[in-house]
C-alpha cells in the first residue's frame, strides 16, 4: 500500500477544491471508469475499508452510486437511512455520529437537510466525510460528475456558457456547479422566476435572466433543475402550468438553442414540469451520462479519501 496525496481531508464544498484538485480527481476517475465495463466489476483497492452512507434525506442516484462505488472498490459498505435508524426514535445527529465513530468507519457519506451538517460532523469523528447534499447549501459530488460529463461532451470546461434554469434559490446543485464552473473560466447564467433567484446573486459572478427564451440561443449547456418543493413553505409562483410555460424546456423552445447544445438535469426529473419527456430522452440529453459518471467519480473520491493505492 502506498499513500495517495490528498490535499483536503473531506469533500464538503466545491469552494474547497482548486482547479488542480478537480483535475486530479478526474485523472483518478478516468482510471476507474473502465471497471464498470468489466464482466466482474470489482477491484481490491479498498479491501478492508468501511464506508457508511448516512442519509437523512431520500436519494436514488447519490446513495445507490456511492454504494456501488464502494462495492466496486471492495469496501464494506453500510447504508443507514433516517427511517431505518434510531434517528426515528429521537436520537440526535451528534449521538448517531458518535456511535458510528465507535465502529471505526473510514469514510462517512452524509446527506442531511441542514446546511453545514457534513461540516459539523467532521469535528466529531476521525473518518473522512463526504457531503452528499446538505440542505440548499452544496452537493459537491453532483457538481464533479456534472463537470466531468460536460468535459466528456465539450472536450473542455473553459469558455462555455452554462445556463442553470429553475429553482436556483433552493438548489445545492446550482451552488456547487457555479463554484466548479467558475474554477475553469466558464460563464454561468442563472435563469428562473424572480421568486426563485436569490437577490444579489450577481455578486457571485453569475449572470441573471428572468427570460429563458431570450437567453437560450447563447447557451452551450442547459442545466435544468427540479422545483425543490420540500424546501418551500408555499408555491413560489402561481401554478406549475405557468412555471412550465415560461421556464420549462420543450422542443419548441429548444429550436431557439444552438445546434450543439446539450441538456443536463441532476434528477429526479419532473417530466412535463421543468422538462418535456421528449427532451429528457433525446440524444442531446446527458441525464443518464451524468448518472453513469456519478459512479466513477464517487469511486475516485472514496479511493482518494481512503488514502490507499492498489
Ligand atoms: N441528483 C441527486 O442528488 O439525486 P438523488 O436525490 O436521487 O440522490
PDB file of C-alpha atoms and ligand atoms in Angstrom:
ATOM      1  CA  UNK A   1       0.000   0.000   0.000  1.00  0.00           C
ATOM      2  CA  UNK A   2       1.255   3.473  -0.886  1.00  0.00           C
ATOM      3  CA  UNK A   3      -0.123   6.732   0.475  1.00  0.00           C
ATOM      4  CA  UNK A   4      -2.047   8.755  -2.102  1.00  0.00           C
ATOM      5  CA  UNK A   5      -1.569  12.513  -1.900  1.00  0.00           C
ATOM      6  CA  UNK A   6      -4.859  14.165  -0.934  1.00  0.00           C
ATOM      7  CA  UNK A   7      -4.763  17.886  -0.313  1.00  0.00           C
ATOM      8  CA  UNK A   8      -8.032  18.058   1.619  1.00  0.00           C
ATOM      9  CA  UNK A   9      -9.314  15.530   4.166  1.00  0.00           C
ATOM     10  CA  UNK A  10     -13.036  15.866   3.403  1.00  0.00           C
ATOM     11  CA  UNK A  11     -15.248  16.686   0.413  1.00  0.00           C
ATOM     12  CA  UNK A  12     -17.610  19.320   1.799  1.00  0.00           C
ATOM     13  CA  UNK A  13     -17.813  22.142  -0.718  1.00  0.00           C
ATOM     14  CA  UNK A  14     -16.671  22.926  -4.252  1.00  0.00           C
ATOM     15  CA  UNK A  15     -15.215  26.093  -2.741  1.00  0.00           C
ATOM     16  CA  UNK A  16     -12.531  23.894  -1.117  1.00  0.00           C
ATOM     17  CA  UNK A  17     -11.429  22.367  -4.433  1.00  0.00           C
ATOM     18  CA  UNK A  18      -8.945  24.118  -6.683  1.00  0.00           C
ATOM     19  CA  UNK A  19      -8.884  23.561 -10.432  1.00  0.00           C
ATOM     20  CA  UNK A  20      -5.872  21.297  -9.868  1.00  0.00           C
ATOM     21  CA  UNK A  21      -7.764  19.261  -7.235  1.00  0.00           C
ATOM     22  CA  UNK A  22     -10.658  18.766  -9.650  1.00  0.00           C
ATOM     23  CA  UNK A  23      -8.313  17.746 -12.459  1.00  0.00           C
ATOM     24  CA  UNK A  24      -6.580  15.292 -10.106  1.00  0.00           C
ATOM     25  CA  UNK A  25      -9.959  13.793  -9.124  1.00  0.00           C
ATOM     26  CA  UNK A  26     -10.821  13.425 -12.827  1.00  0.00           C
ATOM     27  CA  UNK A  27      -7.495  11.697 -13.559  1.00  0.00           C
ATOM     28  CA  UNK A  28      -8.338   9.184 -10.847  1.00  0.00           C
ATOM     29  CA  UNK A  29     -11.908   8.902 -12.166  1.00  0.00           C
ATOM     30  CA  UNK A  30     -10.597   8.116 -15.639  1.00  0.00           C
ATOM     31  CA  UNK A  31      -8.644   5.181 -14.159  1.00  0.00           C
ATOM     32  CA  UNK A  32     -11.796   3.756 -12.580  1.00  0.00           C
ATOM     33  CA  UNK A  33     -14.251   4.262 -15.451  1.00  0.00           C
ATOM     34  CA  UNK A  34     -13.415   1.023 -17.204  1.00  0.00           C
ATOM     35  CA  UNK A  35     -14.165  -1.059 -14.091  1.00  0.00           C
ATOM     36  CA  UNK A  36     -17.883  -0.510 -14.793  1.00  0.00           C
ATOM     37  CA  UNK A  37     -17.491  -2.140 -18.214  1.00  0.00           C
ATOM     38  CA  UNK A  38     -15.776  -5.301 -16.953  1.00  0.00           C
ATOM     39  CA  UNK A  39     -17.625  -8.628 -16.643  1.00  0.00           C
ATOM     40  CA  UNK A  40     -16.565  -8.647 -12.986  1.00  0.00           C
ATOM     41  CA  UNK A  41     -16.920  -5.062 -11.829  1.00  0.00           C
ATOM     42  CA  UNK A  42     -14.596  -5.145  -8.860  1.00  0.00           C
ATOM     43  CA  UNK A  43     -11.083  -4.091  -7.892  1.00  0.00           C
ATOM     44  CA  UNK A  44      -9.491  -4.717  -4.476  1.00  0.00           C
ATOM     45  CA  UNK A  45      -8.434  -1.084  -3.873  1.00  0.00           C
ATOM     46  CA  UNK A  46     -10.467  -0.526  -0.689  1.00  0.00           C
ATOM     47  CA  UNK A  47     -10.474  -4.060   0.694  1.00  0.00           C
ATOM     48  CA  UNK A  48     -10.736  -3.835   4.479  1.00  0.00           C
ATOM     49  CA  UNK A  49     -12.075  -0.265   4.421  1.00  0.00           C
ATOM     50  CA  UNK A  50     -15.521   0.626   5.740  1.00  0.00           C
ATOM     51  CA  UNK A  51     -17.805   3.186   4.104  1.00  0.00           C
ATOM     52  CA  UNK A  52     -21.016   4.282   5.821  1.00  0.00           C
ATOM     53  CA  UNK A  53     -23.725   6.011   3.781  1.00  0.00           C
ATOM     54  CA  UNK A  54     -25.736   8.055   6.281  1.00  0.00           C
ATOM     55  CA  UNK A  55     -28.778   9.505   4.537  1.00  0.00           C
ATOM     56  CA  UNK A  56     -31.236  11.709   6.442  1.00  0.00           C
ATOM     57  CA  UNK A  57     -32.971  12.671   3.171  1.00  0.00           C
ATOM     58  CA  UNK A  58     -34.266  10.484   0.372  1.00  0.00           C
ATOM     59  CA  UNK A  59     -31.996   9.669  -2.535  1.00  0.00           C
ATOM     60  CA  UNK A  60     -31.923   7.339  -5.510  1.00  0.00           C
ATOM     61  CA  UNK A  61     -28.854   8.325  -7.541  1.00  0.00           C
ATOM     62  CA  UNK A  62     -26.410   9.547  -4.894  1.00  0.00           C
ATOM     63  CA  UNK A  63     -26.953   6.806  -2.339  1.00  0.00           C
ATOM     64  CA  UNK A  64     -27.005   3.994  -4.881  1.00  0.00           C
ATOM     65  CA  UNK A  65     -23.950   5.231  -6.733  1.00  0.00           C
ATOM     66  CA  UNK A  66     -21.946   5.639  -3.516  1.00  0.00           C
ATOM     67  CA  UNK A  67     -22.928   2.078  -2.569  1.00  0.00           C
ATOM     68  CA  UNK A  68     -21.973   0.715  -5.991  1.00  0.00           C
ATOM     69  CA  UNK A  69     -18.745   2.757  -5.967  1.00  0.00           C
ATOM     70  CA  UNK A  70     -17.723   1.397  -2.580  1.00  0.00           C
ATOM     71  CA  UNK A  71     -18.585  -2.174  -3.529  1.00  0.00           C
ATOM     72  CA  UNK A  72     -16.717  -1.963  -6.849  1.00  0.00           C
ATOM     73  CA  UNK A  73     -13.673  -0.941  -4.800  1.00  0.00           C
ATOM     74  CA  UNK A  74     -14.238  -3.928  -2.434  1.00  0.00           C
ATOM     75  CA  UNK A  75     -15.004  -1.725   0.579  1.00  0.00           C
ATOM     76  CA  UNK A  76     -17.523  -2.865   3.180  1.00  0.00           C
ATOM     77  CA  UNK A  77     -20.484  -0.535   2.605  1.00  0.00           C
ATOM     78  CA  UNK A  78     -23.213   0.066   5.165  1.00  0.00           C
ATOM     79  CA  UNK A  79     -26.346   2.089   4.362  1.00  0.00           C
ATOM     80  CA  UNK A  80     -28.245   3.945   7.061  1.00  0.00           C
ATOM     81  CA  UNK A  81     -31.380   5.966   6.394  1.00  0.00           C
ATOM     82  CA  UNK A  82     -33.372   8.134   8.754  1.00  0.00           C
ATOM     83  CA  UNK A  83     -36.363   5.787   8.768  1.00  0.00           C
ATOM     84  CA  UNK A  84     -34.278   2.643   9.335  1.00  0.00           C
ATOM     85  CA  UNK A  85     -32.118   4.090  12.126  1.00  0.00           C
ATOM     86  CA  UNK A  86     -32.658   5.211  15.724  1.00  0.00           C
ATOM     87  CA  UNK A  87     -32.925   8.775  14.431  1.00  0.00           C
ATOM     88  CA  UNK A  88     -36.608   7.874  14.014  1.00  0.00           C
ATOM     89  CA  UNK A  89     -36.667   7.236  17.803  1.00  0.00           C
ATOM     90  CA  UNK A  90     -35.288  10.692  18.523  1.00  0.00           C
ATOM     91  CA  UNK A  91     -31.510  10.065  18.574  1.00  0.00           C
ATOM     92  CA  UNK A  92     -29.607  13.231  17.655  1.00  0.00           C
ATOM     93  CA  UNK A  93     -27.180  13.673  14.771  1.00  0.00           C
ATOM     94  CA  UNK A  94     -24.371  14.074  17.327  1.00  0.00           C
ATOM     95  CA  UNK A  95     -25.176  10.792  19.105  1.00  0.00           C
ATOM     96  CA  UNK A  96     -25.711   8.952  15.838  1.00  0.00           C
ATOM     97  CA  UNK A  97     -22.317  10.027  14.540  1.00  0.00           C
ATOM     98  CA  UNK A  98     -20.525   9.312  17.867  1.00  0.00           C
ATOM     99  CA  UNK A  99     -21.942   5.773  17.828  1.00  0.00           C
ATOM    100  CA  UNK A 100     -20.918   5.226  14.226  1.00  0.00           C
ATOM    101  CA  UNK A 101     -17.436   6.540  15.060  1.00  0.00           C
ATOM    102  CA  UNK A 102     -17.147   3.823  17.721  1.00  0.00           C
ATOM    103  CA  UNK A 103     -17.424   1.293  14.877  1.00  0.00           C
ATOM    104  CA  UNK A 104     -14.366   2.809  13.140  1.00  0.00           C
ATOM    105  CA  UNK A 105     -15.591   3.663   9.640  1.00  0.00           C
ATOM    106  CA  UNK A 106     -13.031   5.050   7.173  1.00  0.00           C
ATOM    107  CA  UNK A 107     -15.428   7.244   5.187  1.00  0.00           C
ATOM    108  CA  UNK A 108     -18.826   8.657   6.138  1.00  0.00           C
ATOM    109  CA  UNK A 109     -21.017   9.833   3.260  1.00  0.00           C
ATOM    110  CA  UNK A 110     -23.671  12.163   4.645  1.00  0.00           C
ATOM    111  CA  UNK A 111     -26.867  13.654   3.266  1.00  0.00           C
ATOM    112  CA  UNK A 112     -28.773  15.928   5.636  1.00  0.00           C
ATOM    113  CA  UNK A 113     -31.483  18.607   5.265  1.00  0.00           C
ATOM    114  CA  UNK A 114     -29.455  21.151   7.289  1.00  0.00           C
ATOM    115  CA  UNK A 115     -26.828  23.289   5.571  1.00  0.00           C
ATOM    116  CA  UNK A 116     -23.443  22.694   7.180  1.00  0.00           C
ATOM    117  CA  UNK A 117     -24.337  19.264   8.641  1.00  0.00           C
ATOM    118  CA  UNK A 118     -21.446  17.471   6.904  1.00  0.00           C
ATOM    119  CA  UNK A 119     -19.015  20.175   8.046  1.00  0.00           C
ATOM    120  CA  UNK A 120     -20.237  19.863  11.641  1.00  0.00           C
ATOM    121  CA  UNK A 121     -19.771  16.097  11.545  1.00  0.00           C
ATOM    122  CA  UNK A 122     -16.097  16.451  10.635  1.00  0.00           C
ATOM    123  CA  UNK A 123     -15.482  17.825  14.137  1.00  0.00           C
ATOM    124  CA  UNK A 124     -16.971  14.719  15.748  1.00  0.00           C
ATOM    125  CA  UNK A 125     -15.041  11.864  14.176  1.00  0.00           C
ATOM    126  CA  UNK A 126     -11.766  10.673  12.688  1.00  0.00           C
ATOM    127  CA  UNK A 127     -13.311   9.302   9.477  1.00  0.00           C
ATOM    128  CA  UNK A 128     -13.213  11.217   6.220  1.00  0.00           C
ATOM    129  CA  UNK A 129     -16.548  12.882   5.413  1.00  0.00           C
ATOM    130  CA  UNK A 130     -18.180  13.373   2.017  1.00  0.00           C
ATOM    131  CA  UNK A 131     -21.078  15.799   1.719  1.00  0.00           C
ATOM    132  CA  UNK A 132     -23.780  14.060  -0.321  1.00  0.00           C
ATOM    133  CA  UNK A 133     -26.027  17.136  -0.129  1.00  0.00           C
ATOM    134  CA  UNK A 134     -26.614  19.460   2.851  1.00  0.00           C
ATOM    135  CA  UNK A 135     -29.900  21.320   2.610  1.00  0.00           C
ATOM    136  CA  UNK A 136     -29.866  24.051  -0.009  1.00  0.00           C
ATOM    137  CA  UNK A 137     -26.138  24.576   0.549  1.00  0.00           C
ATOM    138  CA  UNK A 138     -23.973  22.238  -1.566  1.00  0.00           C
ATOM    139  CA  UNK A 139     -23.820  18.940  -3.431  1.00  0.00           C
ATOM    140  CA  UNK A 140     -20.145  18.792  -4.442  1.00  0.00           C
ATOM    141  CA  UNK A 141     -20.091  15.240  -5.801  1.00  0.00           C
ATOM    142  CA  UNK A 142     -23.009  16.125  -8.114  1.00  0.00           C
ATOM    143  CA  UNK A 143     -21.049  19.127  -9.410  1.00  0.00           C
ATOM    144  CA  UNK A 144     -17.979  16.949 -10.001  1.00  0.00           C
ATOM    145  CA  UNK A 145     -19.939  14.414 -12.037  1.00  0.00           C
ATOM    146  CA  UNK A 146     -21.647  17.258 -13.912  1.00  0.00           C
ATOM    147  CA  UNK A 147     -18.289  18.867 -14.762  1.00  0.00           C
ATOM    148  CA  UNK A 148     -16.937  15.513 -15.908  1.00  0.00           C
ATOM    149  CA  UNK A 149     -19.996  14.986 -18.129  1.00  0.00           C
ATOM    150  CA  UNK A 150     -19.553  18.436 -19.661  1.00  0.00           C
ATOM    151  CA  UNK A 151     -15.852  17.751 -20.231  1.00  0.00           C
ATOM    152  CA  UNK A 152     -16.679  14.424 -21.897  1.00  0.00           C
ATOM    153  CA  UNK A 153     -19.000  16.114 -24.391  1.00  0.00           C
ATOM    154  CA  UNK A 154     -17.443  19.527 -24.965  1.00  0.00           C
ATOM    155  CA  UNK A 155     -13.796  18.387 -24.520  1.00  0.00           C
ATOM    156  CA  UNK A 156     -13.229  21.417 -22.312  1.00  0.00           C
ATOM    157  CA  UNK A 157     -14.598  23.073 -19.213  1.00  0.00           C
ATOM    158  CA  UNK A 158     -13.397  26.543 -20.174  1.00  0.00           C
ATOM    159  CA  UNK A 159     -15.039  29.259 -22.222  1.00  0.00           C
ATOM    160  CA  UNK A 160     -18.505  27.686 -22.146  1.00  0.00           C
ATOM    161  CA  UNK A 161     -21.769  29.425 -21.360  1.00  0.00           C
ATOM    162  CA  UNK A 162     -23.863  27.325 -18.987  1.00  0.00           C
ATOM    163  CA  UNK A 163     -27.469  28.201 -18.177  1.00  0.00           C
ATOM    164  CA  UNK A 164     -28.832  26.830 -14.908  1.00  0.00           C
ATOM    165  CA  UNK A 165     -32.604  27.016 -15.048  1.00  0.00           C
ATOM    166  CA  UNK A 166     -35.204  26.808 -12.309  1.00  0.00           C
ATOM    167  CA  UNK A 167     -35.215  26.821  -8.525  1.00  0.00           C
ATOM    168  CA  UNK A 168     -31.826  28.464  -8.009  1.00  0.00           C
ATOM    169  CA  UNK A 169     -32.738  29.719  -4.529  1.00  0.00           C
ATOM    170  CA  UNK A 170     -33.135  26.239  -3.070  1.00  0.00           C
ATOM    171  CA  UNK A 171     -30.659  24.321  -5.220  1.00  0.00           C
ATOM    172  CA  UNK A 172     -27.452  22.913  -3.738  1.00  0.00           C
ATOM    173  CA  UNK A 173     -26.666  21.604  -7.223  1.00  0.00           C
ATOM    174  CA  UNK A 174     -26.722  25.128  -8.676  1.00  0.00           C
ATOM    175  CA  UNK A 175     -24.416  26.498  -5.986  1.00  0.00           C
ATOM    176  CA  UNK A 176     -21.862  23.698  -6.343  1.00  0.00           C
ATOM    177  CA  UNK A 177     -21.906  23.859 -10.132  1.00  0.00           C
ATOM    178  CA  UNK A 178     -21.448  27.631 -10.150  1.00  0.00           C
ATOM    179  CA  UNK A 179     -18.340  27.273  -7.961  1.00  0.00           C
ATOM    180  CA  UNK A 180     -16.968  24.442 -10.105  1.00  0.00           C
ATOM    181  CA  UNK A 181     -17.610  26.033 -13.488  1.00  0.00           C
ATOM    182  CA  UNK A 182     -16.043  29.300 -12.368  1.00  0.00           C
ATOM    183  CA  UNK A 183     -12.828  27.451 -11.485  1.00  0.00           C
ATOM    184  CA  UNK A 184     -12.450  26.696 -15.199  1.00  0.00           C
ATOM    185  CA  UNK A 185     -13.486  30.110 -16.519  1.00  0.00           C
ATOM    186  CA  UNK A 186     -16.891  29.177 -17.861  1.00  0.00           C
ATOM    187  CA  UNK A 187     -19.710  31.702 -17.773  1.00  0.00           C
ATOM    188  CA  UNK A 188     -22.846  30.828 -15.792  1.00  0.00           C
ATOM    189  CA  UNK A 189     -26.252  32.444 -16.196  1.00  0.00           C
ATOM    190  CA  UNK A 190     -28.982  31.546 -13.719  1.00  0.00           C
ATOM    191  CA  UNK A 191     -32.457  31.634 -15.190  1.00  0.00           C
ATOM    192  CA  UNK A 192     -35.816  31.475 -13.434  1.00  0.00           C
ATOM    193  CA  UNK A 193     -38.669  33.476 -11.949  1.00  0.00           C
ATOM    194  CA  UNK A 194     -37.686  36.320  -9.606  1.00  0.00           C
ATOM    195  CA  UNK A 195     -39.120  34.381  -6.648  1.00  0.00           C
ATOM    196  CA  UNK A 196     -36.597  31.553  -7.225  1.00  0.00           C
ATOM    197  CA  UNK A 197     -33.433  33.588  -7.799  1.00  0.00           C
ATOM    198  CA  UNK A 198     -31.698  34.950  -4.682  1.00  0.00           C
ATOM    199  CA  UNK A 199     -31.360  38.723  -4.583  1.00  0.00           C
ATOM    200  CA  UNK A 200     -27.760  39.815  -5.140  1.00  0.00           C
ATOM    201  CA  UNK A 201     -26.613  36.546  -6.709  1.00  0.00           C
ATOM    202  CA  UNK A 202     -24.785  38.637  -9.355  1.00  0.00           C
ATOM    203  CA  UNK A 203     -22.185  39.312  -6.652  1.00  0.00           C
ATOM    204  CA  UNK A 204     -21.087  35.683  -7.089  1.00  0.00           C
ATOM    205  CA  UNK A 205     -20.084  36.416 -10.674  1.00  0.00           C
ATOM    206  CA  UNK A 206     -23.078  34.900 -12.441  1.00  0.00           C
ATOM    207  CA  UNK A 207     -25.421  36.432 -14.993  1.00  0.00           C
ATOM    208  CA  UNK A 208     -29.126  36.540 -14.204  1.00  0.00           C
ATOM    209  CA  UNK A 209     -32.063  36.222 -16.573  1.00  0.00           C
ATOM    210  CA  UNK A 210     -35.771  36.031 -15.919  1.00  0.00           C
ATOM    211  CA  UNK A 211     -36.433  35.319 -19.597  1.00  0.00           C
ATOM    212  CA  UNK A 212     -35.380  31.813 -20.688  1.00  0.00           C
ATOM    213  CA  UNK A 213     -36.492  32.385 -24.282  1.00  0.00           C
ATOM    214  CA  UNK A 214     -34.279  35.463 -24.596  1.00  0.00           C
ATOM    215  CA  UNK A 215     -31.047  33.761 -23.487  1.00  0.00           C
ATOM    216  CA  UNK A 216     -31.396  30.168 -24.649  1.00  0.00           C
ATOM    217  CA  UNK A 217     -29.721  30.887 -28.004  1.00  0.00           C
ATOM    218  CA  UNK A 218     -26.461  31.853 -26.293  1.00  0.00           C
ATOM    219  CA  UNK A 219     -26.087  28.716 -24.137  1.00  0.00           C
ATOM    220  CA  UNK A 220     -23.725  25.780 -24.737  1.00  0.00           C
ATOM    221  CA  UNK A 221     -25.139  23.759 -21.845  1.00  0.00           C
ATOM    222  CA  UNK A 222     -28.648  23.913 -20.400  1.00  0.00           C
ATOM    223  CA  UNK A 223     -28.843  22.541 -16.868  1.00  0.00           C
ATOM    224  CA  UNK A 224     -32.467  22.125 -15.810  1.00  0.00           C
ATOM    225  CA  UNK A 225     -33.411  21.938 -12.120  1.00  0.00           C
ATOM    226  CA  UNK A 226     -36.326  20.428 -10.258  1.00  0.00           C
ATOM    227  CA  UNK A 227     -38.587  22.668  -8.177  1.00  0.00           C
ATOM    228  CA  UNK A 228     -37.426  21.819  -4.626  1.00  0.00           C
ATOM    229  CA  UNK A 229     -40.945  21.544  -3.180  1.00  0.00           C
ATOM    230  CA  UNK A 230     -39.622  20.052   0.073  1.00  0.00           C
ATOM    231  CA  UNK A 231     -37.832  23.339   0.817  1.00  0.00           C
ATOM    232  CA  UNK A 232     -40.799  25.651   0.101  1.00  0.00           C
ATOM    233  CA  UNK A 233     -43.408  26.856   2.588  1.00  0.00           C
ATOM    234  CA  UNK A 234     -45.708  27.692  -0.320  1.00  0.00           C
ATOM    235  CA  UNK A 235     -45.604  27.564  -4.109  1.00  0.00           C
ATOM    236  CA  UNK A 236     -43.326  30.442  -5.219  1.00  0.00           C
ATOM    237  CA  UNK A 237     -45.252  31.000  -8.471  1.00  0.00           C
ATOM    238  CA  UNK A 238     -48.965  30.981  -9.373  1.00  0.00           C
ATOM    239  CA  UNK A 239     -49.103  27.364 -10.564  1.00  0.00           C
ATOM    240  CA  UNK A 240     -46.959  24.641 -12.154  1.00  0.00           C
ATOM    241  CA  UNK A 241     -48.533  25.134 -15.583  1.00  0.00           C
ATOM    242  CA  UNK A 242     -47.463  28.765 -15.684  1.00  0.00           C
ATOM    243  CA  UNK A 243     -43.986  27.889 -14.403  1.00  0.00           C
ATOM    244  CA  UNK A 244     -43.651  25.266 -17.088  1.00  0.00           C
ATOM    245  CA  UNK A 245     -44.777  27.677 -19.793  1.00  0.00           C
ATOM    246  CA  UNK A 246     -42.017  30.174 -19.036  1.00  0.00           C
ATOM    247  CA  UNK A 247     -39.229  28.022 -17.566  1.00  0.00           C
ATOM    248  CA  UNK A 248     -39.879  24.505 -18.804  1.00  0.00           C
ATOM    249  CA  UNK A 249     -37.755  23.175 -21.657  1.00  0.00           C
ATOM    250  CA  UNK A 250     -39.699  21.732 -24.584  1.00  0.00           C
ATOM    251  CA  UNK A 251     -38.973  21.029 -28.246  1.00  0.00           C
ATOM    252  CA  UNK A 252     -40.432  24.330 -29.383  1.00  0.00           C
ATOM    253  CA  UNK A 253     -38.157  26.377 -27.112  1.00  0.00           C
ATOM    254  CA  UNK A 254     -35.199  24.186 -27.980  1.00  0.00           C
ATOM    255  CA  UNK A 255     -35.481  25.294 -31.620  1.00  0.00           C
ATOM    256  CA  UNK A 256     -34.013  28.634 -30.496  1.00  0.00           C
ATOM    257  CA  UNK A 257     -30.945  26.931 -28.970  1.00  0.00           C
ATOM    258  CA  UNK A 258     -27.544  26.307 -30.580  1.00  0.00           C
ATOM    259  CA  UNK A 259     -27.417  23.190 -32.757  1.00  0.00           C
ATOM    260  CA  UNK A 260     -24.783  21.584 -30.482  1.00  0.00           C
ATOM    261  CA  UNK A 261     -26.426  22.456 -27.162  1.00  0.00           C
ATOM    262  CA  UNK A 262     -26.612  19.663 -24.590  1.00  0.00           C
ATOM    263  CA  UNK A 263     -29.197  19.236 -21.840  1.00  0.00           C
ATOM    264  CA  UNK A 264     -28.458  18.183 -18.279  1.00  0.00           C
ATOM    265  CA  UNK A 265     -30.529  17.539 -15.180  1.00  0.00           C
ATOM    266  CA  UNK A 266     -29.291  16.201 -11.811  1.00  0.00           C
ATOM    267  CA  UNK A 267     -32.535  14.284 -11.236  1.00  0.00           C
ATOM    268  CA  UNK A 268     -35.052  13.445 -10.048  1.00  0.00           C
ATOM    269  CA  UNK A 269     -36.825  14.739 -13.157  1.00  0.00           C
ATOM    270  CA  UNK A 270     -40.391  16.005 -13.066  1.00  0.00           C
ATOM    271  CA  UNK A 271     -41.374  15.271 -16.645  1.00  0.00           C
ATOM    272  CA  UNK A 272     -43.738  17.810 -18.107  1.00  0.00           C
ATOM    273  CA  UNK A 273     -42.854  20.428 -15.480  1.00  0.00           C
ATOM    274  CA  UNK A 274     -39.243  21.598 -15.935  1.00  0.00           C
ATOM    275  CA  UNK A 275     -38.502  19.359 -18.913  1.00  0.00           C
ATOM    276  CA  UNK A 276     -40.628  17.728 -21.619  1.00  0.00           C
ATOM    277  CA  UNK A 277     -40.264  13.919 -21.850  1.00  0.00           C
ATOM    278  CA  UNK A 278     -39.106  14.090 -25.490  1.00  0.00           C
ATOM    279  CA  UNK A 279     -36.299  16.483 -24.454  1.00  0.00           C
ATOM    280  CA  UNK A 280     -35.268  14.401 -21.416  1.00  0.00           C
ATOM    281  CA  UNK A 281     -34.987  11.298 -23.627  1.00  0.00           C
ATOM    282  CA  UNK A 282     -33.371  12.927 -26.684  1.00  0.00           C
ATOM    283  CA  UNK A 283     -29.825  12.071 -27.878  1.00  0.00           C
ATOM    284  CA  UNK A 284     -28.580  15.517 -26.802  1.00  0.00           C
ATOM    285  CA  UNK A 285     -29.779  14.853 -23.238  1.00  0.00           C
ATOM    286  CA  UNK A 286     -26.876  13.826 -20.971  1.00  0.00           C
ATOM    287  CA  UNK A 287     -29.029  12.890 -17.989  1.00  0.00           C
ATOM    288  CA  UNK A 288     -28.065   9.214 -17.916  1.00  0.00           C
ATOM    289  CA  UNK A 289     -24.431  10.025 -18.762  1.00  0.00           C
ATOM    290  CA  UNK A 290     -24.442  12.101 -15.566  1.00  0.00           C
ATOM    291  CA  UNK A 291     -25.715   9.120 -13.581  1.00  0.00           C
ATOM    292  CA  UNK A 292     -23.108   6.800 -15.120  1.00  0.00           C
ATOM    293  CA  UNK A 293     -20.297   9.246 -14.394  1.00  0.00           C
ATOM    294  CA  UNK A 294     -21.526   9.515 -10.802  1.00  0.00           C
ATOM    295  CA  UNK A 295     -20.329   6.006 -10.026  1.00  0.00           C
ATOM    296  CA  UNK A 296     -16.805   6.568 -11.393  1.00  0.00           C
ATOM    297  CA  UNK A 297     -16.431   9.987  -9.716  1.00  0.00           C
ATOM    298  CA  UNK A 298     -17.548   8.538  -6.381  1.00  0.00           C
ATOM    299  CA  UNK A 299     -15.148   5.609  -6.764  1.00  0.00           C
ATOM    300  CA  UNK A 300     -12.347   8.136  -7.220  1.00  0.00           C
ATOM    301  CA  UNK A 301     -13.398  10.155  -4.186  1.00  0.00           C
ATOM    302  CA  UNK A 302     -13.718   7.124  -1.896  1.00  0.00           C
ATOM    303  CA  UNK A 303     -10.358   5.895  -3.112  1.00  0.00           C
ATOM    304  CA  UNK A 304      -8.583   9.227  -2.709  1.00  0.00           C
ATOM    305  CA  UNK A 305     -10.020   9.940   0.718  1.00  0.00           C
ATOM    306  CA  UNK A 306      -9.202   6.454   1.948  1.00  0.00           C
ATOM    307  CA  UNK A 307      -5.589   7.229   1.099  1.00  0.00           C
ATOM    308  CA  UNK A 308      -4.567   3.863  -0.281  1.00  0.00           C
ATOM    309  CA  UNK A 309      -3.023   2.749  -3.538  1.00  0.00           C
ATOM    310  CA  UNK A 310      -3.529  -0.693  -5.003  1.00  0.00           C
TER     311      UNK A 310
HETATM  312  N1  LIG B   1     -29.018  14.173  -8.067  1.00  0.00           N
HETATM  313  C1  LIG B   1     -29.345  13.661  -6.864  1.00  0.00           C
HETATM  314  O1  LIG B   1     -28.816  14.051  -5.817  1.00  0.00           O
HETATM  315  O2  LIG B   1     -30.311  12.686  -6.908  1.00  0.00           O
HETATM  316  P1  LIG B   1     -30.802  11.866  -5.637  1.00  0.00           P
HETATM  317  O3  LIG B   1     -31.559  12.813  -4.748  1.00  0.00           O
HETATM  318  O4  LIG B   1     -31.674  10.765  -6.180  1.00  0.00           O
HETATM  319  O5  LIG B   1     -29.577  11.339  -4.937  1.00  0.00           O
END
